[in-house]
Amino acid sequence: MADNLVIVESPAKAKTIEKFLGKDYLVTSSFGHIRDLSKKDFGIDINNNFKPDYKVSDDKKKVVSELKKLAKEAKVVWLASDEDREGEAIAWHLFETLNLDKKSTKRIVFHEITKEAILKAIKNPREINENLVNAQQARRVLDRLVGFELSPVLWKKVKPSLSAGRVQSVAVRLLVEREREIIAFNPVSAYRVTALFNTGSTSLKAELNKRFDTFEEADAFVKHCANAQFSVKDITKKPLKRTPAAPFTTSTLQQEASRKFGFSVSQTMTVAQKLYESGKITYMRTDSVNLSELAIGTAITEIKESYGDKYLQTRQYKTKAKGAQEAHEAIRPTYLNKHTIAGTSNEKKLYELIWKRTIASQMSDAELEKTTINIDISGKEFLFVAQGEMIKFDGFLKVYMESTDDEDENEAKGLLPTLTVSESLICDSIDATQRFSQHPPRYTEASLVRKLEELGIGRPSTYAPTISTVQNRGYVIKEDRQGKERNYTQITLKKGKVSSIEKTETAGSEKSKLFPTDIGMVVNDYLLEQFPDILDFNFTAAVEKEFDDIAIGNMEWEKMIDTFYHPFHKSIETALEISGRKSGERELGADPKTGKPVIVKIGRYGPMAQIGTNDDEEKPTFAALRHDQHLETITLNDALELFQLPRDLGLYEDKKVVAAIGRFGPYVRHDSKFYSLKKGVDDPYTVELSRAIELIEQKREDDKNKVINIFDDTNGEIQVLNGRFGPYITQNKNNYKIPKATDAKSLSADDCKKLIAEQKDKPAKKKKGK
């Protein structure tokens, strides 16, 4: 047994560190947290100064037993978990659970997994930082109290099985408020006028510095231009500088990976963690933009060698995020001389992005020249304006350009032709196009992270879990949505003639955007009404600031929890005393057939429409809202349409064909069998009998082709089937692979039994039944 035992959180991290230490060191993993708050009685003794009751989870008991054995055999135990608060808490839990001796236990930290960093950490051990541990304990205890006390209120007052959290509820509030802004938004149209001028050698595109509110104004202006003279009024040139963005923090990496690669926030963190644990980048949970002197020195060498001295301009950035920890470093490659790495395509893409951003941050400003040409229109005070940019010196742009959320900002402005003041211009064409104002943009995962960071809510370690949690709880969905067609008018002047035409465009399409669900909106409204502090942005940010104060020893965590808990608990008791439920109920009007009220609300199984009330002699009838319908925007006609299902389509083979929506989506039913309607193609409200018959016959044909052979066997029927990934054998609901080179049709019963016997110890997963 080695004299030194090094414990880290993950096997991948252990594997990397093991390469740097000699045979006297054994590196092993705790596989993350080894214990957490007990589920019993909140896991917190509220009457005993909020003392946490920690329990080793069942799946970690074997790990703890093995670690205890190894720790007893070692002379020194090195706790090498991550350098942030969560990592410090893991080290403390290991120390406590393994009953380690303070004299023979050392805490080491590093923000990159390189040989130099590990050996330096071994030479400079420290004790466990109790303040960091307490900050993490405070967060965990507070979140447990909020979740465990608030969730039962939601079960009683809104809908069973709901849950609530402190930071997650604030994130949902942001999305709900934005969605309501969009619902209330009324687009306003105006006419944007562009002209194309012939300058002899090339053409020049310019835009009028005025937009017209009405068709009549735009039409009159274009008609005036048919006989107008155009000349260059003035030309201005301005030098511009562009400065590189700061090195990546957790938040900015998540945003840029989303914009450039379409990565989700959690996907970015998963890939970044793999890069960190394999020693390729520095620690990926950070809110600092600092670079170490060593990193800047390496960047200087790399820039000089690759691009020359004129591209070098070193900088040390200041962190703007609230509560940022300047002692940490930004996310950067561990070795800047490595431009690329081996790994998966996502690992390569993310590494190269981090490398480019880091190098660019120490490169010269880009020097540009912006040219503006103003063009006079005879008889009018308005001007046509043409703008262009020319790069005089590319500087950091040689390596990297940051993306933005505003697509218009990313449009490149090209070079303009050489013209002189007073020069006459020939107008080739003018277009006055009706444009519409746009509603505020919906949040993407990355832009929501940026907003939370701006408000001082959450920290680098909490962004990804927050975004995942609100989606997992069903309060938010991330999806693409198709836009709707709308008409617009275009007036054109071409060869002296003015014409107008009505065109069609698709507007409002969304890609990978976050949408609050109806249940998310109702829960948000209830929490805002009963627990305004929990959803208050400033209050939540102040709590984060208190965690920061605990982390530097300026506040006692128990006092902080005590100050928060008692008013919060009182508001819980008050909420439970108030009768009634919150369901987001809206009355849309009366059913024309029965005269009964048509209502939409949150029911036991989600958003639904209802005809009639519980006070009527006849029971109300119910229908679930469709995926694209919402309590706040659904109309009476839309709701009434829901009650058309199930629809009787007619007879096929003397049996009824019915269209309906079930638990697994829309379907047609025939002869007690169910046939799924194709998503995005078939609609249960409009599907015709002929299409239903087509789906029935198609499924029959697929089923017929699915069965290759069937053999009787004393242990249960053996089937050789065609599956999604090729032929396979199934027996007693266990699936068995057929070798690729084997012709499934030629298999005999004995061949199948042999293949089953060979794979018996490791059968594939059981078939999932509905």
XYZ file of C-alpha atoms in Angstrom, residues 27-725:
699
model
C -5.129 8.339 -6.348
C -8.770 7.301 -5.930
C -12.241 8.805 -6.356
C -15.214 9.507 -4.076
C -17.534 9.609 -7.132
C -18.872 13.046 -6.130
C -20.649 13.778 -2.849
C -20.624 10.880 -0.398
C -23.410 12.170 1.856
C -26.295 14.607 1.886
C -29.039 15.867 4.172
C -31.320 13.121 5.466
C -34.813 13.025 3.956
C -36.309 12.559 7.433
C -37.613 15.745 9.148
C -36.022 17.981 6.467
C -32.591 16.587 7.484
C -32.278 19.716 9.656
C -32.812 20.135 13.402
C -34.548 23.521 13.309
C -34.732 23.778 17.116
C -31.033 23.026 17.505
C -29.589 25.992 15.609
C -30.417 24.385 12.235
C -27.962 21.528 12.787
C -27.793 19.442 9.572
C -28.336 15.680 9.776
C -26.116 14.163 7.084
C -26.523 10.583 5.878
C -24.335 8.504 3.552
C -26.539 7.517 0.626
C -27.051 3.785 0.009
C -25.235 3.894 -3.320
C -22.155 5.410 -1.617
C -21.850 3.035 1.360
C -19.547 0.671 -0.529
C -17.392 3.620 -1.713
C -17.135 4.982 1.854
C -16.223 1.536 3.201
C -13.421 1.208 0.619
C -12.150 4.750 1.297
C -12.066 4.089 5.070
C -9.992 0.972 4.504
C -7.536 2.812 2.225
C -7.315 5.815 4.619
C -6.377 3.530 7.566
C -3.536 2.013 5.543
C -2.123 5.396 4.409
C 0.233 7.605 6.378
C -1.103 10.821 4.786
C -4.508 11.493 3.196
C -4.635 14.296 0.614
C -8.097 15.757 -0.057
C -7.899 17.094 -3.613
C -11.496 17.979 -4.500
C -12.247 21.107 -6.571
C -11.266 24.542 -5.313
C -14.781 26.056 -5.087
C -17.268 25.925 -2.193
C -18.794 22.665 -3.330
C -15.346 21.080 -3.631
C -14.457 22.346 -0.148
C -17.670 20.823 1.221
C -16.818 17.463 -0.408
C -13.394 17.554 1.286
C -15.029 18.328 4.663
C -17.597 15.542 4.285
C -14.772 13.106 3.475
C -12.812 14.284 6.518
C -15.832 13.837 8.807
C -17.198 10.579 7.356
C -13.849 8.793 7.093
C -12.933 9.919 10.657
C -9.626 11.290 9.427
C -6.910 12.577 11.744
C -6.228 16.301 11.314
C -2.470 15.754 11.718
C -2.248 13.282 8.845
C -4.789 14.971 6.550
C -3.864 17.678 4.046
C -6.109 19.760 1.790
C -4.711 20.679 -1.616
C -6.263 22.843 -4.346
C -5.372 23.664 -7.941
C -7.271 25.262 -10.804
C -5.642 23.199 -13.516
C -4.637 19.545 -13.649
C -1.050 19.765 -14.871
C 2.083 18.208 -13.391
C 3.378 21.640 -12.338
C 0.089 22.589 -10.633
C -0.268 19.252 -8.802
C 3.321 19.233 -7.512
C 2.985 22.878 -6.439
C -0.221 22.004 -4.546
C 1.513 19.069 -2.798
C 4.232 21.471 -1.640
C 1.654 23.998 -0.371
C -1.096 22.098 1.468
C -3.569 23.871 3.727
C -6.350 23.013 6.139
C -9.999 22.711 5.116
C -11.497 26.209 4.843
C -14.439 26.133 7.280
C -15.851 29.395 5.888
C -16.213 27.946 2.385
C -17.777 24.804 3.856
C -20.244 26.900 5.862
C -21.222 28.920 2.786
C -22.033 25.679 0.971
C -23.878 24.321 4.034
C -25.922 27.511 4.252
C -26.959 27.214 0.582
C -27.872 23.545 0.988
C -29.822 24.060 4.235
C -31.663 27.132 2.945
C -32.617 25.433 -0.318
C -33.808 22.332 1.567
C -35.984 24.429 3.899
C -37.517 26.371 1.007
C -38.119 23.262 -1.102
C -39.497 21.041 1.659
C -41.801 23.707 3.131
C -42.968 25.311 -0.113
C -43.685 22.155 -2.153
C -46.504 20.804 0.093
C -48.198 24.221 -0.151
C -48.183 23.887 -3.951
C -49.607 20.338 -3.701
C -52.510 21.638 -1.661
C -53.102 24.949 -3.386
C -52.244 24.293 -7.058
C -51.669 20.663 -8.101
C -50.210 17.473 -6.576
C -46.574 16.492 -7.157
C -45.338 20.043 -7.770
C -42.089 21.315 -6.275
C -40.489 24.714 -5.774
C -36.992 26.034 -5.260
C -35.424 29.363 -4.390
C -33.306 30.247 -7.454
C -35.399 28.126 -9.843
C -38.585 30.043 -8.969
C -36.885 33.357 -9.780
C -35.720 31.961 -13.130
C -39.287 30.904 -13.943
C -40.518 34.388 -12.979
C -38.184 35.957 -15.553
C -39.574 33.667 -18.260
C -43.216 34.229 -17.251
C -42.820 38.017 -17.239
C -41.163 37.945 -20.661
C -43.923 35.680 -22.041
C -46.611 38.076 -20.805
C -44.781 40.994 -22.402
C -44.893 39.051 -25.670
C -48.601 38.144 -25.273
C -49.450 41.826 -24.638
C -47.254 43.063 -27.508
C -48.980 44.612 -30.517
C -46.702 44.945 -33.547
C -46.632 48.315 -35.288
C -45.803 48.539 -38.988
C -43.755 51.143 -40.840
C -42.262 51.377 -44.323
C -38.494 50.986 -44.621
C -37.123 52.527 -47.816
C -33.942 51.280 -49.530
C -32.403 52.383 -52.803
C -29.875 50.905 -55.205
C -27.701 53.489 -57.002
C -25.583 52.891 -60.067
C -22.111 54.428 -59.618
C -20.732 53.240 -62.934
C -18.302 50.572 -61.798
C -20.491 49.116 -59.058
C -23.784 49.580 -57.194
C -24.391 51.315 -53.876
C -27.154 50.306 -51.448
C -28.521 52.999 -49.134
C -31.387 53.338 -46.656
C -33.629 56.360 -46.100
C -33.177 58.043 -42.711
C -36.948 58.153 -42.237
C -39.608 55.456 -41.929
C -43.188 56.074 -43.051
C -46.128 55.028 -40.890
C -48.670 54.605 -43.698
C -48.873 53.189 -47.204
C -50.000 56.568 -48.518
C -46.909 58.382 -47.178
C -44.522 55.737 -48.515
C -46.278 55.596 -51.893
C -46.163 59.396 -52.252
C -42.434 59.451 -51.434
C -41.560 56.706 -53.940
C -43.590 58.452 -56.648
C -41.698 61.686 -55.899
C -38.408 59.813 -56.374
C -39.436 58.774 -59.887
C -38.562 62.303 -61.108
C -36.043 63.310 -58.411
C -32.318 63.993 -58.781
C -29.811 62.284 -56.450
C -26.365 63.570 -55.498
C -23.713 62.956 -52.838
C -24.217 65.500 -50.050
C -21.228 64.572 -47.887
C -18.807 61.757 -47.088
C -17.468 61.180 -43.575
C -14.779 58.736 -42.483
C -14.240 57.786 -38.854
C -11.563 55.571 -37.343
C -12.981 52.802 -35.131
C -11.382 50.415 -32.687
C -12.655 47.042 -31.577
C -11.356 45.537 -28.369
C -11.267 41.790 -27.736
C -13.667 40.228 -25.231
C -12.356 39.112 -21.840
C -11.341 35.465 -21.327
C -14.208 33.097 -20.575
C -16.084 32.809 -17.309
C -18.610 29.993 -16.811
C -21.444 32.274 -17.913
C -19.769 33.718 -21.029
C -18.560 30.258 -22.122
C -22.122 28.943 -21.852
C -23.432 31.897 -23.881
C -20.832 31.707 -26.638
C -21.041 27.896 -26.982
C -24.803 28.302 -27.315
C -24.496 30.990 -30.015
C -21.702 29.350 -32.002
C -22.505 25.632 -31.618
C -26.076 25.479 -30.318
C -24.886 23.759 -27.112
C -27.247 23.672 -24.145
C -25.919 25.071 -20.865
C -25.569 21.581 -19.328
C -23.930 20.222 -22.502
C -21.291 22.961 -22.354
C -20.546 22.138 -18.716
C -20.325 18.391 -19.384
C -17.810 18.896 -22.207
C -15.860 21.516 -20.208
C -15.653 19.168 -17.218
C -14.150 16.434 -19.398
C -11.578 18.920 -20.736
C -10.713 20.016 -17.190
C -10.456 16.506 -15.769
C -8.188 15.410 -18.611
C -5.873 18.356 -17.894
C -6.644 20.377 -21.018
C -8.283 23.506 -19.519
C -8.407 25.270 -16.157
C -11.336 24.875 -13.729
C -14.604 25.494 -15.546
C -16.719 26.953 -12.700
C -15.469 30.500 -12.285
C -16.747 34.067 -12.436
C -13.281 35.606 -12.764
C -11.763 37.010 -15.979
C -8.245 37.104 -14.527
C -5.343 35.356 -16.209
C -2.254 34.347 -14.235
C 1.070 36.022 -14.988
C 2.295 32.650 -16.248
C -0.649 32.351 -18.653
C -0.104 35.891 -19.969
C 3.609 35.160 -20.393
C 2.808 32.020 -22.411
C 0.297 33.977 -24.508
C 2.950 36.615 -25.282
C 5.316 33.957 -26.610
C 2.564 32.281 -28.655
C 1.317 35.553 -30.221
C 4.825 36.753 -31.119
C 5.753 33.451 -32.707
C 2.478 32.931 -34.592
C 1.485 36.483 -35.572
C 4.322 38.938 -34.828
C 4.958 41.735 -32.303
C 2.398 44.144 -33.764
C -0.418 41.744 -32.816
C 0.547 41.776 -29.110
C -1.274 43.921 -26.529
C -1.452 42.399 -23.065
C -4.372 43.167 -20.742
C -5.644 42.204 -17.299
C -9.438 42.348 -17.210
C -11.615 43.293 -14.242
C -14.591 41.129 -13.354
C -17.961 42.893 -13.488
C -20.152 40.074 -12.099
C -21.614 40.619 -8.625
C -19.867 38.545 -5.960
C -17.076 37.431 -8.307
C -14.049 35.747 -6.776
C -10.995 37.489 -8.238
C -8.580 34.985 -6.659
C -9.766 32.415 -9.187
C -8.706 32.396 -12.822
C -10.682 32.575 -16.061
C -11.251 29.455 -18.168
C -8.234 28.972 -20.430
C -6.171 26.146 -21.964
C -3.563 24.737 -19.585
C -0.983 24.868 -22.390
C -1.522 27.730 -24.840
C 0.979 26.274 -27.311
C -1.547 23.503 -28.000
C -3.926 24.978 -30.586
C -5.952 21.782 -30.947
C -6.445 18.551 -29.005
C -7.444 14.938 -29.556
C -10.950 14.058 -28.400
C -14.593 14.045 -29.495
C -15.768 16.642 -32.013
C -17.516 18.603 -29.235
C -14.390 18.545 -27.046
C -12.281 19.785 -29.973
C -14.764 22.581 -30.808
C -15.044 23.810 -27.227
C -11.284 23.630 -26.620
C -10.516 25.598 -29.796
C -13.120 28.211 -28.811
C -11.466 28.608 -25.378
C -7.997 28.762 -26.969
C -9.040 31.445 -29.476
C -10.792 33.565 -26.850
C -7.783 33.391 -24.493
C -5.215 34.264 -27.158
C -7.425 37.020 -28.636
C -7.756 38.650 -25.200
C -4.010 39.444 -25.293
C -3.910 40.664 -28.906
C -4.022 44.161 -30.389
C -7.242 46.090 -30.973
C -8.677 45.809 -34.469
C -8.499 49.104 -36.372
C -11.363 49.883 -38.741
C -12.544 52.817 -40.812
C -16.259 53.549 -40.973
C -17.465 55.458 -44.030
C -20.861 57.165 -44.222
C -22.205 58.609 -47.482
C -25.261 60.887 -47.282
C -27.258 61.243 -50.514
C -29.502 64.245 -51.234
C -32.971 63.842 -52.802
C -34.138 66.895 -54.751
C -37.293 68.395 -53.268
C -37.045 66.417 -49.998
C -35.286 67.022 -46.694
C -34.691 63.317 -46.135
C -31.405 61.616 -47.002
C -30.427 58.193 -48.245
C -27.545 56.912 -46.077
C -24.974 54.286 -47.088
C -22.527 52.872 -44.531
C -19.504 50.653 -44.909
C -16.564 49.444 -42.868
C -13.029 48.639 -43.873
C -10.549 46.767 -41.688
C -7.266 48.714 -41.625
C -5.592 46.284 -39.195
C -7.255 43.034 -38.183
C -5.580 42.668 -34.750
C -7.395 40.112 -32.591
C -9.956 39.541 -35.391
C -7.287 37.426 -37.062
C -8.072 34.796 -34.436
C -11.556 35.336 -33.026
C -14.773 37.347 -33.217
C -17.416 37.165 -30.480
C -20.987 36.386 -31.538
C -24.015 38.341 -30.325
C -27.646 37.428 -29.668
C -28.736 40.148 -32.134
C -28.441 38.678 -35.621
C -28.597 42.135 -37.242
C -25.404 43.122 -35.417
C -23.593 40.206 -37.026
C -24.298 41.436 -40.557
C -21.034 42.505 -42.146
C -20.908 45.995 -43.650
C -18.924 45.931 -46.853
C -16.730 48.431 -48.624
C -18.284 51.418 -50.380
C -17.353 52.663 -53.882
C -15.155 55.747 -54.247
C -17.349 58.833 -54.755
C -16.955 62.618 -54.546
C -19.141 65.274 -52.898
C -21.837 66.703 -55.272
C -21.438 63.729 -57.624
C -24.745 62.867 -59.321
C -26.061 59.333 -58.906
C -28.395 57.286 -61.059
C -31.088 55.429 -59.110
C -31.663 51.875 -60.394
C -34.489 51.011 -58.022
C -36.238 51.952 -54.783
C -38.175 49.593 -52.490
C -40.465 50.717 -49.659
C -41.131 47.565 -47.668
C -43.629 47.249 -44.835
C -41.763 46.096 -41.708
C -43.166 45.238 -38.278
C -41.825 45.987 -34.810
C -40.638 42.866 -32.992
C -41.701 41.646 -29.587
C -39.040 41.354 -26.849
C -36.923 38.254 -27.540
C -37.632 35.052 -25.638
C -34.793 33.740 -23.538
C -32.439 31.032 -24.659
C -30.697 29.000 -21.962
C -27.581 31.133 -22.401
C -29.353 34.514 -22.348
C -31.245 33.451 -19.199
C -27.910 32.644 -17.540
C -26.655 36.108 -18.525
C -29.761 37.741 -17.010
C -29.400 35.770 -13.758
C -25.751 36.825 -13.590
C -26.659 40.495 -14.209
C -29.152 40.323 -11.331
C -26.576 38.686 -9.044
C -28.686 35.528 -8.736
C -26.896 32.182 -8.577
C -23.221 31.440 -9.070
C -21.174 29.549 -11.701
C -21.891 26.215 -10.017
C -25.682 26.812 -9.976
C -26.468 28.111 -13.489
C -26.649 24.756 -15.325
C -28.557 22.906 -12.528
C -31.060 25.788 -12.329
C -31.783 25.693 -16.074
C -32.118 21.877 -16.030
C -34.343 21.836 -12.940
C -36.985 24.263 -14.248
C -37.294 22.116 -17.392
C -37.372 18.802 -15.500
C -40.146 20.099 -13.244
C -42.343 20.898 -16.230
C -42.412 24.657 -15.548
C -40.438 25.453 -18.692
C -39.963 23.766 -22.055
C -37.189 24.346 -24.564
C -38.250 23.899 -28.164
C -38.418 25.233 -31.700
C -41.698 26.802 -32.808
C -42.849 27.541 -36.311
C -43.750 31.089 -37.211
C -47.032 32.224 -38.704
C -47.600 33.588 -42.167
C -48.410 37.281 -42.478
C -48.894 39.618 -45.414
C -46.863 42.723 -46.064
C -46.799 45.338 -48.805
C -43.877 46.372 -50.972
C -43.829 49.485 -53.177
C -41.212 49.434 -55.949
C -39.808 52.078 -58.299
C -38.101 50.479 -61.297
C -37.359 52.090 -64.689
C -39.508 55.110 -63.795
C -42.597 53.028 -62.956
C -44.100 52.649 -59.464
C -45.913 49.436 -58.535
C -47.102 47.797 -55.308
C -47.496 44.142 -54.452
C -48.673 42.159 -51.434
C -46.225 39.481 -50.327
C -46.207 36.784 -47.646
C -43.554 36.036 -45.046
C -43.210 33.716 -42.062
C -42.798 35.680 -38.848
C -42.201 34.728 -35.221
C -40.378 31.417 -35.654
C -38.288 30.449 -32.615
C -35.295 28.143 -32.295
C -34.240 26.518 -28.998
C -36.114 29.088 -26.922
C -37.461 28.721 -23.373
C -41.245 28.890 -22.949
C -43.026 28.850 -19.572
C -45.770 26.227 -19.432
C -49.254 26.946 -18.115
C -48.432 25.189 -14.860
C -45.232 27.269 -14.604
C -47.247 30.477 -15.027
C -49.891 29.490 -12.464
C -47.271 28.432 -9.904
C -45.370 31.685 -10.512
C -48.516 33.747 -9.910
C -49.320 31.874 -6.704
C -45.784 32.210 -5.315
C -45.652 35.894 -6.243
C -48.960 36.462 -4.472
C -48.157 34.501 -1.289
C -44.336 34.609 -1.075
C -43.194 37.841 -2.746
C -39.759 37.758 -1.037
C -38.868 34.355 -2.497
C -39.479 35.689 -6.018
C -37.999 39.143 -5.425
C -34.864 39.638 -7.547
C -33.121 41.932 -5.062
C -33.945 39.673 -2.124
C -32.539 36.604 -3.935
C -29.402 38.537 -4.913
C -29.015 39.695 -1.285
C -29.132 36.060 -0.150
C -26.312 35.271 -2.616
C -24.334 38.183 -1.166
C -24.818 36.725 2.329
C -23.439 33.378 1.115
C -20.402 35.325 -0.136
C -20.045 36.998 3.271
C -20.150 33.607 4.996
C -17.466 32.342 2.580
C -15.028 35.059 3.711
C -15.908 34.741 7.404
C -17.955 37.937 7.740
C -21.204 36.234 8.749
C -22.280 33.191 10.771
C -24.299 30.811 8.617
C -26.710 29.772 11.380
C -27.663 33.412 12.043
C -28.224 34.007 8.337
C -30.561 30.979 8.135
C -32.363 32.008 11.341
C -33.048 35.523 9.999
C -34.480 34.053 6.796
C -36.403 31.090 8.183
C -38.795 32.468 10.793
C -40.584 35.067 8.578
C -40.598 32.520 5.735
C -42.142 29.796 7.929
C -44.809 32.226 9.146
C -45.757 33.020 5.526
C -46.066 29.245 4.882
C -48.522 28.896 7.792
C -50.520 31.914 6.579
C -50.735 30.499 3.022
C -52.033 27.148 4.299
C -54.770 28.884 6.315
C -56.175 30.651 3.233
C -58.932 28.568 1.622
C -59.252 27.891 -2.087
C -56.920 26.762 -4.865
C -55.022 28.558 -7.620
C -55.825 27.078 -11.015
C -55.402 29.958 -13.472
C -59.118 29.596 -14.269
C -60.598 31.680 -17.118
C -64.171 31.684 -18.349
C -64.139 32.024 -22.142
C -67.901 32.263 -22.795
C -70.877 29.950 -23.233
C -71.158 26.699 -25.168
C -73.637 27.465 -28.009
C -75.173 23.944 -27.775
C -75.858 23.807 -24.027
C -75.486 27.408 -22.869
C -73.117 26.190 -20.152
C -69.938 28.148 -19.335
C -66.695 27.106 -21.041
C -63.752 27.292 -18.629
C -60.014 26.641 -18.952
C -57.819 25.899 -15.932
C -55.124 23.674 -14.454
C -56.648 20.312 -13.573
C -55.193 17.278 -11.853
C -53.489 16.158 -15.066
C -52.555 19.567 -16.473
C -54.177 22.368 -18.521
C -57.730 21.546 -19.620
C -60.998 22.950 -20.930
C -64.312 22.278 -19.193
C -67.952 22.687 -20.261
C -70.279 23.137 -17.289
C -69.596 23.458 -13.575
C -69.592 21.101 -10.603
C -72.875 22.713 -9.459
C -74.763 21.505 -12.566
C -76.985 18.414 -12.389
C -74.988 16.836 -15.234
C -71.303 16.272 -14.731
C -69.016 18.707 -16.602
C -67.199 17.436 -19.704
C -63.426 17.853 -20.007
C -60.785 18.009 -22.732
C -57.016 18.461 -22.460
C -55.474 21.548 -24.069
C -53.226 20.913 -27.039
C -49.471 21.361 -26.779
C -49.531 24.745 -28.552
C -52.488 26.161 -26.583
C -52.273 28.231 -23.413
C -54.698 29.219 -20.667
C -54.039 32.929 -21.165
C -54.452 33.061 -24.945
C -56.904 30.274 -25.938
C -60.184 31.504 -27.460
C -63.719 30.146 -27.025
C -63.729 28.635 -30.528
C -60.355 26.973 -29.935
C -61.656 25.464 -26.684
C -64.903 24.209 -28.256
C -62.911 22.501 -30.998
C -61.230 20.351 -28.332
C -64.553 18.663 -27.588
C -64.817 17.332 -31.150
C -62.671 14.363 -30.119
C -62.990 11.456 -30.336
C -64.037 11.897 -33.999
C -65.850 9.157 -35.878
C -64.163 8.974 -39.320
C -66.341 6.228 -40.811
C -66.160 2.460 -41.411
C -63.304 0.305 -42.667
C -63.733 -3.453 -42.976
C -67.175 -2.938 -41.343
C -65.561 -1.538 -38.183
C -65.476 2.022 -36.848
C -62.388 4.214 -37.319
C -62.020 6.861 -34.593
C -59.492 9.721 -34.220
C -58.533 10.855 -30.718
C -55.714 12.013 -28.451
C -54.382 9.697 -25.770
C -51.652 9.632 -23.166
C -49.003 9.015 -25.836
C -50.333 11.520 -28.373
C -52.848 11.567 -31.269
C -53.975 8.262 -32.806
C -56.670 6.475 -34.808
C -58.399 3.386 -33.360
C -59.721 0.504 -35.462
C -60.799 -2.971 -34.380
C -59.453 -2.344 -30.824
C -55.987 -1.542 -32.227
C -54.238 1.834 -32.043
C -52.281 3.533 -34.837
C -50.220 6.658 -34.065
C -50.717 9.770 -36.166
C -47.478 11.237 -37.522
C -46.238 14.294 -35.621
C -46.298 17.472 -37.704
C -48.161 15.682 -40.552
C -51.493 14.447 -39.193
C -53.975 16.355 -37.042
C -56.665 14.352 -35.165
C -59.102 17.232 -35.699
C -58.809 17.168 -39.501
C -57.489 13.706 -40.471
C -59.703 11.960 -43.074
C -60.741 8.295 -43.316
C -58.527 7.697 -46.385
C -55.427 8.835 -44.454
C -56.412 6.713 -41.450
C -56.722 3.609 -43.705
C -53.281 4.395 -45.146
C -51.774 4.445 -41.626
C -53.571 1.215 -40.651
C -52.302 -0.636 -43.743
C -48.797 0.766 -43.320
C -48.655 -0.493 -39.707
C -49.938 -3.911 -40.745
C -47.241 -4.148 -43.405
C -44.565 -3.078 -40.898
C -45.777 -5.676 -38.385
C -45.789 -8.362 -41.069
C -42.191 -7.532 -41.997
C -41.159 -7.319 -38.360
C -41.497 -11.074 -37.716
C -38.769 -13.084 -39.460
C -39.389 -16.383 -37.664
C -41.003 -17.925 -34.584
C -39.895 -21.111 -32.783
C -41.637 -22.976 -29.942
C -39.445 -23.716 -26.952
C -40.062 -25.206 -23.507
C -38.478 -22.087 -21.933
C -40.793 -19.752 -23.864
C -41.447 -18.796 -27.477
C -38.389 -17.611 -29.424
C -38.946 -14.825 -31.965
C -36.540 -13.547 -34.623
C -37.599 -9.964 -35.323
C -36.628 -6.935 -37.409
C -35.904 -4.017 -35.094
C -35.002 -0.367 -35.381
C -31.283 -1.221 -35.305
